[in-house]
Amino acid sequence: MYDAESPFSAPDIMFGPEDENFHPFTSKVDEGEGYHDSLQNSLRDWNSKDPSRLTSLLQELRDRYASYQRKRVEGVEDERLKFELCTMLSREGIEMHLSSGVEKPEDVKFAVPLVDININKMIPGCPWRHPQKIFLQVLYPVVRKYASTPAAPRLKLVSTSELKALLSIEDIKLPSWIDGMCMAEYLPHLEESLEKQVLEAVSLINVRRGFIEALGSFFGRPLEADPVFCRTATVIAASGVFTFLVHFLMSTQFPKKQPSLVLQSSQHFNSQGAPIKSQLITDYPWSPRWEPLQMAERIFEFLADEALSFKRYCNEAQLQ
Protein backbone atom coordinates (compact mmCIF):
# COMPACT_ATOMS: atom_id res chain seq x y z
CA MET A 1 0.00 0.00 0.00
CA TYR A 2 1.35 3.39 -1.03
CA ASP A 3 0.90 6.62 0.89
CA ALA A 4 -1.14 9.01 -1.28
CA GLU A 5 0.40 12.01 0.50
CA SER A 6 3.93 10.68 0.00
CA PRO A 7 3.85 8.72 -3.27
CA PHE A 8 7.64 8.56 -3.60
CA SER A 9 8.04 6.73 -0.29
CA ALA A 10 8.40 2.97 -0.02
CA PRO A 11 5.11 1.04 0.22
CA ASP A 12 3.80 -0.64 3.34
CA ILE A 13 3.63 -4.45 3.24
CA MET A 14 0.65 -6.19 4.85
CA PHE A 15 -0.56 -9.76 5.12
CA GLY A 16 -3.90 -11.14 6.25
CA PRO A 17 -4.65 -12.41 9.77
CA GLU A 18 -4.17 -16.03 8.64
CA ASP A 19 -0.48 -15.23 8.04
CA GLU A 20 0.21 -13.56 11.37
CA ASN A 21 3.18 -15.91 11.93
CA PHE A 22 4.86 -14.95 8.67
CA HIS A 23 7.66 -12.47 9.46
CA PRO A 24 9.67 -11.94 6.28
CA PHE A 25 11.84 -9.20 7.77
CA THR A 26 13.10 -11.26 10.68
CA SER A 27 13.34 -14.81 9.27
CA LYS A 28 16.74 -16.51 9.64
CA VAL A 29 18.83 -17.42 6.65
CA ASP A 30 18.66 -21.19 6.08
CA GLU A 31 22.36 -21.57 5.31
CA GLY A 32 23.94 -19.27 7.83
CA GLU A 33 23.83 -17.37 11.06
CA GLY A 34 22.70 -13.89 10.10
CA TYR A 35 19.31 -12.45 9.36
CA HIS A 36 17.81 -11.43 6.06
CA ASP A 37 18.39 -7.74 5.54
CA SER A 38 17.85 -7.35 1.78
CA LEU A 39 14.17 -6.54 2.26
CA GLN A 40 14.88 -3.88 4.88
CA ASN A 41 17.59 -2.40 2.68
CA SER A 42 15.26 -2.43 -0.31
CA LEU A 43 12.64 -0.43 1.58
CA ARG A 44 15.16 1.80 3.33
CA ASP A 45 16.86 2.74 0.05
CA TRP A 46 13.63 2.89 -1.95
CA ASN A 47 13.88 4.56 -5.37
CA SER A 48 10.45 5.24 -6.87
CA LYS A 49 12.02 6.05 -10.24
CA ASP A 50 13.42 2.52 -10.58
CA PRO A 51 10.57 0.24 -11.79
CA SER A 52 12.60 -2.89 -11.02
CA ARG A 53 12.53 -2.18 -7.27
CA LEU A 54 8.90 -3.18 -6.80
CA THR A 55 9.32 -6.30 -8.95
CA SER A 56 12.38 -7.37 -6.95
CA LEU A 57 10.60 -6.69 -3.67
CA LEU A 58 7.57 -8.75 -4.66
CA GLN A 59 9.72 -11.62 -5.95
CA GLU A 60 11.69 -11.74 -2.70
CA LEU A 61 8.51 -11.67 -0.62
CA ARG A 62 6.99 -14.38 -2.77
CA ASP A 63 10.04 -16.65 -2.41
CA ARG A 64 10.06 -16.23 1.35
CA TYR A 65 6.34 -16.82 1.60
CA ALA A 66 6.66 -20.03 -0.44
CA SER A 67 9.44 -21.20 1.89
CA TYR A 68 7.31 -20.31 4.93
CA GLN A 69 4.36 -22.31 3.62
CA ARG A 70 6.55 -25.29 2.78
CA LYS A 71 7.82 -25.44 6.37
CA ARG A 72 4.24 -25.24 7.64
CA VAL A 73 3.19 -28.16 5.44
CA GLU A 74 6.23 -30.21 6.46
CA GLY A 75 5.20 -29.76 10.10
CA VAL A 76 1.68 -31.15 9.65
CA GLU A 77 1.11 -34.44 11.51
CA ASP A 78 -0.52 -36.33 8.67
CA GLU A 79 1.13 -39.57 7.52
CA ARG A 80 -0.33 -39.41 4.04
CA LEU A 81 0.92 -35.87 3.48
CA LYS A 82 4.38 -36.79 4.76
CA PHE A 83 4.46 -39.71 2.31
CA GLU A 84 3.33 -37.53 -0.61
CA LEU A 85 5.99 -34.96 0.23
CA CYS A 86 8.71 -37.61 0.22
CA THR A 87 7.67 -39.02 -3.15
CA MET A 88 7.48 -35.60 -4.82
CA LEU A 89 10.70 -34.07 -3.48
CA SER A 90 12.56 -34.82 -6.72
CA ARG A 91 10.19 -32.66 -8.79
CA GLU A 92 11.23 -29.04 -9.22
CA GLY A 93 8.96 -26.04 -8.86
CA ILE A 94 6.32 -27.55 -6.55
CA GLU A 95 4.64 -25.03 -4.27
CA MET A 96 2.38 -25.75 -1.34
CA HIS A 97 0.05 -23.95 1.03
CA LEU A 98 -1.52 -24.89 4.35
CA SER A 99 -4.96 -23.38 4.82
CA SER A 100 -6.53 -23.39 8.26
CA GLY A 101 -9.20 -21.48 10.08
CA VAL A 102 -11.75 -21.64 12.84
CA GLU A 103 -14.72 -22.13 10.50
CA LYS A 104 -13.19 -24.59 8.05
CA PRO A 105 -11.07 -27.75 8.26
CA GLU A 106 -7.37 -27.71 7.50
CA ASP A 107 -6.24 -28.62 4.01
CA VAL A 108 -3.00 -28.55 2.04
CA LYS A 109 -2.89 -27.41 -1.57
CA PHE A 110 -0.03 -28.32 -3.91
CA ALA A 111 0.73 -26.60 -7.22
CA VAL A 112 2.64 -29.06 -9.43
CA PRO A 113 4.15 -27.79 -12.72
CA LEU A 114 3.44 -30.12 -15.65
CA VAL A 115 4.64 -30.79 -19.22
CA ASP A 116 8.33 -30.01 -19.47
CA ILE A 117 8.17 -28.66 -23.03
CA ASN A 118 8.52 -25.14 -24.35
CA ILE A 119 5.04 -24.48 -25.75
CA ASN A 120 6.06 -21.01 -26.97
CA LYS A 121 8.65 -22.44 -29.38
CA MET A 122 6.10 -24.84 -30.88
CA ILE A 123 4.03 -21.95 -32.31
CA PRO A 124 5.46 -19.97 -35.26
CA GLY A 125 5.22 -16.23 -34.63
CA CYS A 126 4.19 -16.79 -31.02
CA PRO A 127 3.41 -13.40 -29.39
CA TRP A 128 3.73 -14.56 -25.77
CA ARG A 129 6.44 -12.73 -23.85
CA HIS A 130 6.58 -15.26 -21.02
CA PRO A 131 6.71 -19.08 -21.01
CA GLN A 132 3.28 -20.67 -20.72
CA LYS A 133 2.81 -23.09 -17.83
CA ILE A 134 0.27 -25.71 -16.82
CA PHE A 135 -0.12 -26.71 -13.18
CA LEU A 136 -2.03 -29.39 -11.36
CA GLN A 137 -3.67 -28.14 -8.17
CA VAL A 138 -3.96 -30.93 -5.64
CA LEU A 139 -5.96 -30.38 -2.47
CA TYR A 140 -5.62 -32.80 0.45
CA PRO A 141 -7.74 -32.51 3.59
CA VAL A 142 -5.54 -32.80 6.69
CA VAL A 143 -6.30 -36.10 8.42
CA ARG A 144 -4.52 -36.57 11.73
CA LYS A 145 -5.73 -40.15 12.21
CA TYR A 146 -5.03 -43.33 10.25
CA ALA A 147 -7.29 -44.13 7.30
CA SER A 148 -6.96 -47.52 5.55
CA THR A 149 -8.27 -46.09 2.25
CA PRO A 150 -7.64 -42.34 2.07
CA ALA A 151 -10.08 -40.33 0.00
CA ALA A 152 -8.92 -39.13 -3.42
CA PRO A 153 -7.58 -35.57 -3.40
CA ARG A 154 -9.39 -32.81 -5.28
CA LEU A 155 -7.65 -32.18 -8.60
CA LYS A 156 -7.82 -29.19 -10.92
CA LEU A 157 -5.75 -28.03 -13.87
CA VAL A 158 -4.80 -24.35 -14.07
CA SER A 159 -2.62 -22.49 -16.53
CA THR A 160 -1.19 -19.12 -17.37
CA SER A 161 -3.95 -16.96 -18.83
CA GLU A 162 -2.56 -16.55 -22.37
CA LEU A 163 -2.59 -20.31 -23.00
CA LYS A 164 -6.36 -20.20 -23.58
CA ALA A 165 -5.65 -18.94 -27.11
CA LEU A 166 -4.23 -22.40 -27.87
CA LEU A 167 -5.80 -24.78 -25.40
CA SER A 168 -8.84 -24.72 -23.13
CA ILE A 169 -7.77 -26.21 -19.80
CA GLU A 170 -11.43 -26.68 -18.84
CA ASP A 171 -11.87 -29.12 -21.75
CA ILE A 172 -9.07 -31.43 -20.63
CA LYS A 173 -10.29 -34.59 -18.93
CA LEU A 174 -8.13 -35.70 -16.02
CA PRO A 175 -7.22 -39.39 -15.67
CA SER A 176 -9.13 -41.26 -12.97
CA TRP A 177 -7.62 -41.46 -9.50
CA ILE A 178 -7.44 -45.10 -8.39
CA ASP A 179 -7.86 -46.03 -4.71
CA GLY A 180 -4.52 -46.29 -2.98
CA MET A 181 -2.74 -44.22 -5.64
CA CYS A 182 -0.19 -41.53 -4.77
CA MET A 183 0.85 -38.47 -6.74
CA ALA A 184 4.12 -40.05 -7.87
CA GLU A 185 2.04 -42.72 -9.66
CA TYR A 186 -0.61 -40.34 -10.98
CA LEU A 187 1.55 -37.60 -12.47
CA PRO A 188 3.30 -39.62 -15.25
CA HIS A 189 -0.09 -40.73 -16.65
CA LEU A 190 -1.39 -37.17 -16.51
CA GLU A 191 1.70 -35.66 -18.14
CA GLU A 192 1.68 -38.21 -20.95
CA SER A 193 -1.98 -37.47 -21.69
CA LEU A 194 -1.48 -33.71 -21.40
CA GLU A 195 1.53 -33.66 -23.70
CA LYS A 196 -0.49 -35.44 -26.40
CA GLN A 197 -3.28 -32.90 -26.03
CA VAL A 198 -0.86 -29.96 -26.27
CA LEU A 199 0.64 -31.41 -29.46
CA GLU A 200 -2.86 -31.93 -30.87
CA ALA A 201 -3.81 -28.34 -30.00
CA VAL A 202 -0.76 -27.07 -31.86
CA SER A 203 -1.63 -29.22 -34.90
CA LEU A 204 -5.17 -27.81 -34.93
CA ILE A 205 -3.76 -24.35 -35.70
CA ASN A 206 -2.98 -25.59 -39.22
CA VAL A 207 -6.45 -27.15 -39.50
CA ARG A 208 -8.02 -23.76 -38.72
CA ARG A 209 -5.59 -22.06 -41.10
CA GLY A 210 -6.68 -24.42 -43.88
CA PHE A 211 -10.31 -23.49 -43.26
CA ILE A 212 -9.55 -19.76 -43.38
CA GLU A 213 -7.69 -20.23 -46.65
CA ALA A 214 -10.68 -22.19 -48.04
CA LEU A 215 -12.97 -19.23 -47.30
CA GLY A 216 -11.09 -17.28 -49.97
CA SER A 217 -12.41 -19.60 -52.68
CA PHE A 218 -15.95 -18.34 -52.06
CA PHE A 219 -15.70 -14.97 -50.28
CA GLY A 220 -12.42 -13.67 -51.64
CA ARG A 221 -9.36 -12.91 -49.56
CA PRO A 222 -10.29 -12.38 -45.87
CA LEU A 223 -10.24 -8.75 -44.73
CA GLU A 224 -8.72 -9.78 -41.41
CA ALA A 225 -7.48 -13.02 -39.87
CA ASP A 226 -5.61 -14.12 -36.76
CA PRO A 227 -2.23 -15.09 -38.27
CA VAL A 228 -0.87 -17.01 -35.26
CA PHE A 229 -3.62 -19.09 -33.66
CA CYS A 230 -6.14 -18.74 -36.53
CA ARG A 231 -9.04 -18.27 -34.11
CA THR A 232 -10.75 -15.39 -35.98
CA ALA A 233 -11.33 -14.26 -39.55
CA THR A 234 -13.52 -11.67 -41.27
CA VAL A 235 -14.75 -11.79 -44.87
CA ILE A 236 -17.01 -9.55 -46.92
CA ALA A 237 -20.25 -10.90 -48.41
CA ALA A 238 -23.06 -9.44 -50.51
CA SER A 239 -26.64 -10.13 -51.51
CA GLY A 240 -27.49 -7.85 -54.39
CA VAL A 241 -26.56 -4.35 -53.26
CA PHE A 242 -26.65 -5.34 -49.57
CA THR A 243 -23.06 -5.69 -48.36
CA PHE A 244 -22.10 -7.08 -44.95
CA LEU A 245 -19.17 -8.55 -43.04
CA VAL A 246 -19.03 -12.08 -41.71
CA HIS A 247 -16.93 -12.61 -38.59
CA PHE A 248 -15.78 -16.18 -37.91
CA LEU A 249 -14.99 -17.07 -34.29
CA MET A 250 -13.31 -20.45 -33.89
CA SER A 251 -12.80 -22.34 -30.64
CA THR A 252 -9.81 -24.51 -29.80
CA GLN A 253 -12.15 -27.47 -30.42
CA PHE A 254 -12.45 -26.72 -34.15
CA PRO A 255 -13.45 -28.60 -36.31
CA LYS A 256 -15.30 -30.73 -33.76
CA LYS A 257 -17.05 -27.52 -32.72
CA GLN A 258 -18.16 -25.36 -35.64
CA PRO A 259 -17.28 -21.65 -35.84
CA SER A 260 -19.68 -19.06 -34.48
CA LEU A 261 -20.68 -16.44 -37.04
CA VAL A 262 -21.54 -12.78 -36.50
CA LEU A 263 -22.92 -10.74 -39.40
CA GLN A 264 -22.25 -7.00 -39.48
CA SER A 265 -23.96 -4.64 -41.89
CA SER A 266 -21.87 -2.07 -43.73
CA GLN A 267 -24.99 0.00 -44.52
CA HIS A 268 -27.08 0.03 -41.31
CA PHE A 269 -26.20 1.80 -38.06
CA ASN A 270 -27.91 2.13 -34.70
CA SER A 271 -28.69 5.38 -32.88
CA GLN A 272 -25.15 5.46 -31.43
CA GLY A 273 -23.64 5.26 -34.88
CA ALA A 274 -22.38 1.69 -34.47
CA PRO A 275 -22.90 -0.84 -37.26
CA ILE A 276 -25.78 -3.26 -36.65
CA LYS A 277 -24.70 -6.84 -35.91
CA SER A 278 -26.50 -10.15 -35.65
CA GLN A 279 -26.53 -12.45 -32.66
CA LEU A 280 -24.08 -15.37 -32.65
CA ILE A 281 -25.05 -17.87 -35.34
CA THR A 282 -24.20 -21.54 -34.75
CA ASP A 283 -27.17 -23.29 -36.36
CA TYR A 284 -26.09 -24.02 -39.92
CA PRO A 285 -24.95 -27.10 -41.91
CA TRP A 286 -21.68 -28.47 -40.56
CA SER A 287 -19.72 -31.69 -40.23
CA PRO A 288 -16.21 -31.97 -38.79
CA ARG A 289 -15.57 -34.72 -41.35
CA TRP A 290 -15.97 -32.39 -44.34
CA GLU A 291 -12.96 -31.06 -46.18
CA PRO A 292 -12.26 -27.33 -45.61
CA LEU A 293 -13.54 -26.42 -49.08
CA GLN A 294 -16.86 -28.15 -48.41
CA MET A 295 -17.16 -26.42 -45.02
CA ALA A 296 -16.64 -23.03 -46.66
CA GLU A 297 -19.02 -23.84 -49.52
CA ARG A 298 -21.86 -24.89 -47.20
CA ILE A 299 -21.46 -21.69 -45.15
CA PHE A 300 -21.46 -19.64 -48.35
CA GLU A 301 -24.72 -21.31 -49.44
CA PHE A 302 -26.23 -20.82 -45.98
CA LEU A 303 -25.41 -17.11 -45.98
CA ALA A 304 -27.06 -16.61 -49.38
CA ASP A 305 -30.39 -17.32 -47.65
CA GLU A 306 -29.48 -15.83 -44.26
CA ALA A 307 -28.57 -12.49 -45.89
CA LEU A 308 -32.24 -11.77 -46.63
CA SER A 309 -33.24 -12.35 -42.99
CA PHE A 310 -30.31 -10.28 -41.75
CA LYS A 311 -31.16 -7.38 -44.09
CA ARG A 312 -34.74 -7.40 -42.80
CA TYR A 313 -33.44 -7.46 -39.22
CA CYS A 314 -31.18 -4.47 -39.95
CA ASN A 315 -34.02 -2.45 -41.51
CA GLU A 316 -36.24 -3.07 -38.49
CA ALA A 317 -33.46 -2.30 -36.02
CA GLN A 318 -32.67 0.97 -37.80
CA LEU A 319 -36.29 2.07 -37.67
CA GLN A 320 -36.36 1.48 -33.91
mmCIF file of N, CA, C and O in Angstrom, residues 13-25 27 30 36 39 57-73 94-100 109:
data_model
loop_
_atom_site.group_PDB
_atom_site.id
_atom_site.type_symbol
_atom_site.label_atom_id
_atom_site.label_comp_id
_atom_site.label_asym_id
_atom_site.label_seq_id
_atom_site.Cartn_x
_atom_site.Cartn_y
_atom_site.Cartn_z
ATOM 1 N N ILE A 13 3.883 -3.056 3.593
ATOM 2 C CA ILE A 13 3.627 -4.454 3.238
ATOM 3 C C ILE A 13 2.732 -5.060 4.307
ATOM 4 O O ILE A 13 3.059 -5.008 5.501
ATOM 5 N N MET A 14 1.595 -5.610 3.892
ATOM 6 C CA MET A 14 0.650 -6.189 4.849
ATOM 7 C C MET A 14 0.222 -7.577 4.405
ATOM 8 O O MET A 14 0.124 -7.847 3.213
ATOM 9 N N PHE A 15 -0.028 -8.433 5.389
ATOM 10 C CA PHE A 15 -0.559 -9.761 5.122
ATOM 11 C C PHE A 15 -1.813 -9.948 5.964
ATOM 12 O O PHE A 15 -2.028 -9.248 6.961
ATOM 13 N N GLY A 16 -2.645 -10.902 5.547
ATOM 14 C CA GLY A 16 -3.898 -11.142 6.245
ATOM 15 C C GLY A 16 -3.695 -11.791 7.603
ATOM 16 O O GLY A 16 -2.597 -12.252 7.940
ATOM 17 N N PRO A 17 -4.760 -11.843 8.416
ATOM 18 C CA PRO A 17 -4.655 -12.413 9.771
ATOM 19 C C PRO A 17 -4.253 -13.882 9.766
ATOM 20 O O PRO A 17 -3.663 -14.367 10.742
ATOM 21 N N GLU A 18 -4.542 -14.609 8.673
ATOM 22 C CA GLU A 18 -4.173 -16.030 8.642
ATOM 23 C C GLU A 18 -2.666 -16.223 8.512
ATOM 24 O O GLU A 18 -2.151 -17.325 8.699
ATOM 25 N N ASP A 19 -1.934 -15.147 8.178
ATOM 26 C CA ASP A 19 -0.479 -15.227 8.043
ATOM 27 C C ASP A 19 0.232 -14.417 9.121
ATOM 28 O O ASP A 19 1.307 -13.870 8.894
ATOM 29 N N GLU A 20 -0.365 -14.379 10.294
ATOM 30 C CA GLU A 20 0.214 -13.559 11.373
ATOM 31 C C GLU A 20 1.576 -14.077 11.821
ATOM 32 O O GLU A 20 2.360 -13.334 12.422
ATOM 33 N N ASN A 21 1.885 -15.347 11.536
ATOM 34 C CA ASN A 21 3.182 -15.908 11.933
ATOM 35 C C ASN A 21 4.243 -15.781 10.851
ATOM 36 O O ASN A 21 5.357 -16.272 11.017
ATOM 37 N N PHE A 22 3.888 -15.161 9.739
ATOM 38 C CA PHE A 22 4.864 -14.948 8.672
ATOM 39 C C PHE A 22 5.564 -13.615 8.904
ATOM 40 O O PHE A 22 4.947 -12.550 8.851
ATOM 41 N N HIS A 23 6.878 -13.680 9.177
ATOM 42 C CA HIS A 23 7.662 -12.471 9.464
ATOM 43 C C HIS A 23 8.840 -12.402 8.503
ATOM 44 O O HIS A 23 9.959 -12.808 8.829
ATOM 45 N N PRO A 24 8.620 -11.906 7.296
ATOM 46 C CA PRO A 24 9.675 -11.944 6.277
ATOM 47 C C PRO A 24 10.880 -11.077 6.595
ATOM 48 O O PRO A 24 11.957 -11.303 6.055
ATOM 49 N N PHE A 25 10.731 -10.096 7.491
ATOM 50 C CA PHE A 25 11.843 -9.195 7.769
ATOM 51 C C PHE A 25 12.715 -9.670 8.917
ATOM 52 O O PHE A 25 13.735 -9.075 9.201
ATOM 53 N N SER A 27 13.102 -13.370 9.398
ATOM 54 C CA SER A 27 13.343 -14.806 9.269
ATOM 55 C C SER A 27 14.826 -15.077 9.098
ATOM 56 O O SER A 27 15.541 -14.346 8.431
ATOM 57 N N ASP A 30 18.594 -19.735 5.918
ATOM 58 C CA ASP A 30 18.664 -21.187 6.082
ATOM 59 C C ASP A 30 20.113 -21.684 6.151
ATOM 60 O O ASP A 30 20.417 -22.626 6.853
ATOM 61 N N HIS A 36 18.072 -12.084 7.342
ATOM 62 C CA HIS A 36 17.812 -11.431 6.061
ATOM 63 C C HIS A 36 17.784 -9.922 6.268
ATOM 64 O O HIS A 36 17.150 -9.439 7.195
ATOM 65 N N LEU A 39 15.477 -7.182 2.320
ATOM 66 C CA LEU A 39 14.171 -6.536 2.256
ATOM 67 C C LEU A 39 14.187 -5.191 2.963
ATOM 68 O O LEU A 39 13.659 -4.205 2.458
ATOM 69 N N LEU A 57 11.171 -6.576 -5.003
ATOM 70 C CA LEU A 57 10.601 -6.689 -3.665
ATOM 71 C C LEU A 57 9.530 -7.778 -3.624
ATOM 72 O O LEU A 57 9.521 -8.630 -2.728
ATOM 73 N N LEU A 58 8.642 -7.760 -4.615
ATOM 74 C CA LEU A 58 7.569 -8.752 -4.655
ATOM 75 C C LEU A 58 8.113 -10.167 -4.859
ATOM 76 O O LEU A 58 7.624 -11.124 -4.261
ATOM 77 N N GLN A 59 9.133 -10.294 -5.700
ATOM 78 C CA GLN A 59 9.716 -11.615 -5.947
ATOM 79 C C GLN A 59 10.356 -12.166 -4.678
ATOM 80 O O GLN A 59 10.207 -13.353 -4.353
ATOM 81 N N GLU A 60 11.060 -11.305 -3.960
ATOM 82 C CA GLU A 60 11.694 -11.740 -2.703
ATOM 83 C C GLU A 60 10.648 -12.132 -1.672
ATOM 84 O O GLU A 60 10.773 -13.162 -0.993
ATOM 85 N N LEU A 61 9.588 -11.333 -1.557
ATOM 86 C CA LEU A 61 8.514 -11.670 -0.622
ATOM 87 C C LEU A 61 7.834 -12.979 -1.016
ATOM 88 O O LEU A 61 7.525 -13.816 -0.161
ATOM 89 N N ARG A 62 7.635 -13.149 -2.299
ATOM 90 C CA ARG A 62 6.989 -14.375 -2.773
ATOM 91 C C ARG A 62 7.833 -15.600 -2.450
ATOM 92 O O ARG A 62 7.315 -16.630 -1.998
ATOM 93 N N ASP A 63 9.141 -15.521 -2.696
ATOM 94 C CA ASP A 63 10.036 -16.648 -2.412
ATOM 95 C C ASP A 63 10.025 -16.993 -0.930
ATOM 96 O O ASP A 63 9.992 -18.169 -0.543
ATOM 97 N N ARG A 64 10.045 -15.966 -0.091
ATOM 98 C CA ARG A 64 10.063 -16.226 1.354
ATOM 99 C C ARG A 64 8.721 -16.777 1.836
ATOM 100 O O ARG A 64 8.673 -17.622 2.729
ATOM 101 N N TYR A 65 7.658 -16.306 1.220
ATOM 102 C CA TYR A 65 6.337 -16.819 1.603
ATOM 103 C C TYR A 65 6.194 -18.281 1.199
ATOM 104 O O TYR A 65 5.642 -19.098 1.945
ATOM 105 N N ALA A 66 6.701 -18.635 0.009
ATOM 106 C CA ALA A 66 6.657 -20.029 -0.438
ATOM 107 C C ALA A 66 7.461 -20.917 0.505
ATOM 108 O O ALA A 66 7.036 -22.035 0.840
ATOM 109 N N SER A 67 8.626 -20.433 0.938
ATOM 110 C CA SER A 67 9.444 -21.195 1.886
ATOM 111 C C SER A 67 8.732 -21.347 3.232
ATOM 112 O O SER A 67 8.761 -22.416 3.853
ATOM 113 N N TYR A 68 8.078 -20.289 3.672
ATOM 114 C CA TYR A 68 7.314 -20.311 4.933
ATOM 115 C C TYR A 68 6.187 -21.340 4.861
ATOM 116 O O TYR A 68 5.989 -22.136 5.799
ATOM 117 N N GLN A 69 5.461 -21.362 3.759
ATOM 118 C CA GLN A 69 4.360 -22.307 3.617
ATOM 119 C C GLN A 69 4.872 -23.744 3.532
ATOM 120 O O GLN A 69 4.252 -24.664 4.079
ATOM 121 N N ARG A 70 5.990 -23.946 2.879
ATOM 122 C CA ARG A 70 6.552 -25.295 2.782
ATOM 123 C C ARG A 70 6.887 -25.836 4.169
ATOM 124 O O ARG A 70 6.602 -26.995 4.491
ATOM 125 N N LYS A 71 7.484 -25.001 5.004
ATOM 126 C CA LYS A 71 7.816 -25.439 6.366
ATOM 127 C C LYS A 71 6.560 -25.741 7.169
ATOM 128 O O LYS A 71 6.535 -26.666 7.989
ATOM 129 N N ARG A 72 5.506 -24.958 6.950
ATOM 130 C CA ARG A 72 4.242 -25.237 7.642
ATOM 131 C C ARG A 72 3.682 -26.597 7.238
ATOM 132 O O ARG A 72 3.225 -27.375 8.076
ATOM 133 N N VAL A 73 3.715 -26.883 5.930
ATOM 134 C CA VAL A 73 3.185 -28.165 5.440
ATOM 135 C C VAL A 73 4.032 -29.324 5.968
ATOM 136 O O VAL A 73 3.499 -30.364 6.369
ATOM 137 N N ILE A 94 7.564 -27.307 -7.284
ATOM 138 C CA ILE A 94 6.319 -27.554 -6.546
ATOM 139 C C ILE A 94 6.153 -26.516 -5.446
ATOM 140 O O ILE A 94 7.094 -26.221 -4.710
ATOM 141 N N GLU A 95 4.965 -25.949 -5.358
ATOM 142 C CA GLU A 95 4.644 -25.030 -4.268
ATOM 143 C C GLU A 95 3.494 -25.607 -3.470
ATOM 144 O O GLU A 95 2.722 -26.432 -3.972
ATOM 145 N N MET A 96 3.408 -25.199 -2.219
ATOM 146 C CA MET A 96 2.381 -25.752 -1.340
ATOM 147 C C MET A 96 1.886 -24.699 -0.371
ATOM 148 O O MET A 96 2.556 -23.694 -0.119
ATOM 149 N N HIS A 97 0.691 -24.936 0.159
ATOM 150 C CA HIS A 97 0.053 -23.955 1.030
ATOM 151 C C HIS A 97 -0.849 -24.673 2.025
ATOM 152 O O HIS A 97 -1.652 -25.528 1.657
ATOM 153 N N LEU A 98 -0.672 -24.349 3.292
ATOM 154 C CA LEU A 98 -1.524 -24.891 4.350
ATOM 155 C C LEU A 98 -2.586 -23.868 4.678
ATOM 156 O O LEU A 98 -2.287 -22.736 5.037
ATOM 157 N N SER A 99 -3.832 -24.275 4.521
ATOM 158 C CA SER A 99 -4.957 -23.385 4.824
ATOM 159 C C SER A 99 -5.654 -23.890 6.080
ATOM 160 O O SER A 99 -5.985 -25.072 6.191
ATOM 161 N N SER A 100 -5.858 -23.009 7.020
ATOM 162 C CA SER A 100 -6.530 -23.389 8.262
ATOM 163 C C SER A 100 -7.345 -22.216 8.766
ATOM 164 O O SER A 100 -7.087 -21.061 8.444
ATOM 165 N N LYS A 109 -2.768 -27.509 -0.118
ATOM 166 C CA LYS A 109 -2.889 -27.405 -1.570
ATOM 167 C C LYS A 109 -1.492 -27.388 -2.185
ATOM 168 O O LYS A 109 -0.631 -26.608 -1.773
#
